[in-house]
XYZ file of N, CA, C and O in Angstrom:
276
model
N 12.641 -38.035 -0.031
C 12.407 -37.233 1.156
C 11.005 -36.629 1.091
O 10.575 -36.147 0.058
N 10.307 -36.675 2.189
C 8.993 -36.072 2.292
C 9.136 -34.557 2.262
O 10.055 -33.987 2.839
N 8.214 -33.882 1.570
C 8.213 -32.427 1.540
C 6.775 -31.935 1.648
O 5.833 -32.677 1.359
N 6.621 -30.684 2.044
C 5.316 -30.053 2.167
C 5.285 -28.868 1.219
O 6.166 -28.012 1.258
N 4.292 -28.838 0.314
C 4.173 -27.744 -0.647
C 2.871 -27.001 -0.388
O 1.798 -27.615 -0.345
N 2.968 -25.692 -0.215
C 1.803 -24.826 -0.062
C 1.530 -24.197 -1.422
O 2.285 -23.336 -1.872
N 0.496 -24.666 -2.110
C 0.133 -24.107 -3.406
C -0.689 -22.853 -3.158
O -1.692 -22.877 -2.451
N -0.253 -21.752 -3.706
C -0.898 -20.485 -3.467
C -1.145 -19.745 -4.773
O -0.619 -20.128 -5.819
N -1.958 -18.725 -4.710
C -2.279 -17.914 -5.885
C -2.715 -16.534 -5.418
O -3.008 -16.324 -4.244
N -2.749 -15.613 -6.339
C -3.167 -14.250 -6.016
C -4.680 -14.179 -5.937
O -5.366 -14.682 -6.824
N -5.173 -13.557 -4.870
C -6.621 -13.410 -4.714
C -7.096 -11.989 -4.958
O -8.288 -11.759 -5.119
N -6.205 -11.023 -4.931
C -6.622 -9.639 -5.125
C -5.431 -8.710 -5.113
O -4.290 -9.124 -4.932
N -5.708 -7.438 -5.269
C -4.660 -6.424 -5.290
C -4.400 -5.840 -3.910
O -3.418 -5.141 -3.705
N -5.257 -6.101 -2.966
C -5.079 -5.617 -1.600
C -5.422 -6.693 -0.597
O -6.144 -7.662 -0.909
N -4.909 -6.531 0.619
C -5.187 -7.507 1.678
C -6.680 -7.629 1.935
O -7.176 -8.704 2.255
N -7.411 -6.525 1.755
C -8.851 -6.555 1.989
C -9.600 -7.449 1.004
O -10.749 -7.806 1.233
N -8.964 -7.861 -0.071
C -9.593 -8.738 -1.057
C -9.321 -10.221 -0.789
O -9.866 -11.073 -1.482
N -8.504 -10.537 0.194
C -8.234 -11.925 0.563
C -9.359 -12.380 1.485
O -9.574 -11.797 2.552
N -10.075 -13.403 1.053
C -11.255 -13.838 1.808
C -10.922 -14.491 3.138
O -11.625 -14.315 4.115
N -9.853 -15.292 3.189
C -9.517 -16.000 4.424
C -8.039 -16.336 4.430
O -7.465 -16.644 3.394
N -7.414 -16.272 5.603
C -6.025 -16.680 5.760
C -5.834 -17.242 7.167
O -6.622 -16.956 8.072
N -4.813 -18.053 7.333
C -4.511 -18.635 8.640
C -3.874 -17.589 9.549
O -3.204 -16.675 9.075
N -4.059 -17.764 10.842
C -3.319 -16.972 11.817
C -2.005 -17.685 12.108
O -1.813 -18.850 11.722
N -1.101 -17.019 12.795
C 0.156 -17.664 13.194
C -0.153 -18.906 14.025
O 0.445 -19.962 13.839
N -1.105 -18.795 14.932
C -1.487 -19.936 15.766
C -2.000 -21.107 14.938
O -1.653 -22.263 15.192
N -2.850 -20.808 13.951
C -3.361 -21.857 13.058
C -2.226 -22.545 12.319
O -2.200 -23.770 12.189
N -1.283 -21.748 11.822
C -0.161 -22.295 11.062
C 0.737 -23.158 11.938
O 1.139 -24.258 11.536
N 1.029 -22.696 13.144
C 1.851 -23.486 14.073
C 1.171 -24.816 14.379
O 1.803 -25.874 14.333
N -0.118 -24.779 14.669
C -0.859 -26.006 14.986
C -0.837 -26.967 13.799
O -0.634 -28.172 13.966
N -1.016 -26.455 12.589
C -0.992 -27.299 11.399
C 0.378 -27.933 11.197
O 0.497 -29.130 10.919
N 1.432 -27.138 11.336
C 2.787 -27.642 11.079
C 3.275 -28.628 12.138
O 4.203 -29.394 11.878
N 2.641 -28.644 13.304
C 3.027 -29.605 14.345
C 2.788 -31.043 13.910
O 3.354 -31.962 14.487
N 1.977 -31.252 12.868
C 1.698 -32.590 12.358
C 2.887 -33.173 11.585
O 2.897 -34.356 11.273
N 3.881 -32.345 11.264
C 5.004 -32.755 10.427
C 6.291 -32.802 11.226
O 6.459 -32.061 12.192
N 7.210 -33.658 10.803
C 8.529 -33.713 11.397
C 9.203 -32.363 11.195
O 9.065 -31.743 10.134
N 9.955 -31.902 12.191
C 10.546 -30.558 12.116
C 11.602 -30.416 11.023
O 11.975 -29.294 10.674
N 12.063 -31.503 10.443
C 13.044 -31.437 9.365
C 12.408 -31.488 7.966
O 13.119 -31.515 6.963
N 11.070 -31.494 7.898
C 10.380 -31.529 6.616
C 10.530 -30.194 5.902
O 10.168 -29.154 6.448
N 11.076 -30.175 4.668
C 11.196 -28.909 3.949
C 9.829 -28.411 3.475
O 8.947 -29.207 3.136
N 9.659 -27.093 3.464
C 8.405 -26.456 3.057
C 8.683 -25.560 1.849
O 9.623 -24.767 1.860
N 7.852 -25.689 0.824
C 7.981 -24.899 -0.390
C 6.665 -24.208 -0.705
O 5.597 -24.680 -0.300
N 6.739 -23.121 -1.451
C 5.550 -22.486 -2.001
C 5.424 -22.909 -3.453
O 6.415 -22.934 -4.183
N 4.220 -23.255 -3.871
C 3.972 -23.629 -5.256
C 3.068 -22.594 -5.905
O 2.067 -22.170 -5.329
N 3.426 -22.161 -7.106
C 2.655 -21.170 -7.852
C 2.281 -21.739 -9.210
O 2.878 -22.707 -9.691
N 1.344 -21.098 -9.870
C 0.997 -21.437 -11.251
C 0.671 -22.919 -11.412
O 1.147 -23.572 -12.348
N -0.116 -23.454 -10.494
C -0.534 -24.862 -10.534
C 0.655 -25.821 -10.575
O 0.640 -26.831 -11.268
N 1.719 -25.483 -9.838
C 2.883 -26.351 -9.762
C 3.903 -26.125 -10.861
O 4.837 -26.902 -10.994
N 3.750 -25.066 -11.626
C 4.707 -24.766 -12.701
C 5.965 -24.102 -12.155
O 7.052 -24.316 -12.664
N 5.824 -23.272 -11.105
C 6.966 -22.608 -10.472
C 6.886 -22.787 -8.959
O 5.813 -23.006 -8.404
N 8.043 -22.691 -8.301
C 8.135 -22.908 -6.858
C 9.020 -21.865 -6.208
O 9.840 -21.231 -6.868
N 8.881 -21.716 -4.918
C 9.737 -20.833 -4.142
C 9.944 -21.401 -2.755
O 9.196 -22.266 -2.301
N 10.961 -20.897 -2.084
C 11.248 -21.326 -0.724
C 10.731 -20.308 0.285
O 10.398 -19.178 -0.063
N 10.674 -20.718 1.527
C 10.288 -19.833 2.619
C 11.523 -19.621 3.471
O 12.067 -20.590 4.013
N 11.981 -18.384 3.565
C 13.161 -18.066 4.359
C 12.869 -16.873 5.260
O 12.039 -16.024 4.946
N 13.545 -16.848 6.371
C 13.325 -15.845 7.406
C 13.418 -14.408 6.875
O 12.625 -13.545 7.223
N 14.387 -14.136 6.014
C 14.624 -12.773 5.529
C 13.487 -12.222 4.667
O 13.454 -11.025 4.396
N 12.581 -13.059 4.245
C 11.477 -12.598 3.394
C 10.230 -12.220 4.184
O 9.265 -11.717 3.608
N 10.238 -12.452 5.485
C 9.108 -12.031 6.312
C 9.269 -10.556 6.663
O 10.375 -10.089 6.932
N 8.157 -9.838 6.665
C 8.195 -8.419 6.993
C 6.934 -8.068 7.774
O 5.818 -8.392 7.358
N 7.109 -7.414 8.899
C 5.959 -6.955 9.683
C 5.410 -5.693 9.040
O 6.157 -4.804 8.653
N 4.095 -5.617 8.918
C 3.449 -4.469 8.294
C 2.408 -3.924 9.263
O 1.443 -4.597 9.600
N 2.620 -2.707 9.719
C 1.709 -2.086 10.677
C 0.774 -1.083 10.022
O 0.114 -0.315 10.694
N 0.703 -1.058 8.709
C -0.184 -0.150 8.004
C 0.390 1.247 7.946
O 1.448 1.542 8.492
N -0.323 2.127 7.284
C 0.150 3.489 7.085
C 0.187 4.300 8.364
O 1.051 5.137 8.544
N -0.752 4.082 9.264
C -0.828 4.895 10.471
C -0.106 4.287 11.668
O -0.166 4.805 12.760
N 0.558 3.153 11.463
C 1.303 2.516 12.545
C 0.454 1.644 13.453
O 0.937 1.113 14.439
N -0.807 1.480 13.131
C -1.717 0.670 13.945
C -1.910 -0.698 13.318
O -1.867 -0.847 12.102
N -2.121 -1.706 14.152
C -2.462 -3.041 13.645
C -3.831 -2.968 13.000
O -4.699 -2.231 13.419
N -4.015 -3.793 11.963
C -5.320 -3.819 11.297
C -6.285 -4.694 12.036
O -5.976 -5.604 12.676
């Protein structure tokens, strides 16, 4: 079975230290290239460990003052 693995790593201790990330729109456009039944995994530690992406792990963060960043 074909699968899609997003290999990721830590870039910093705060969001301000992440140099670049996709927007929701970018991610949707990228994923449209794949069949909707393709499983997606996260890969860590150069493929030594893996994780799944599930709805319950998403969390909206509006910052300390309640405003979007």
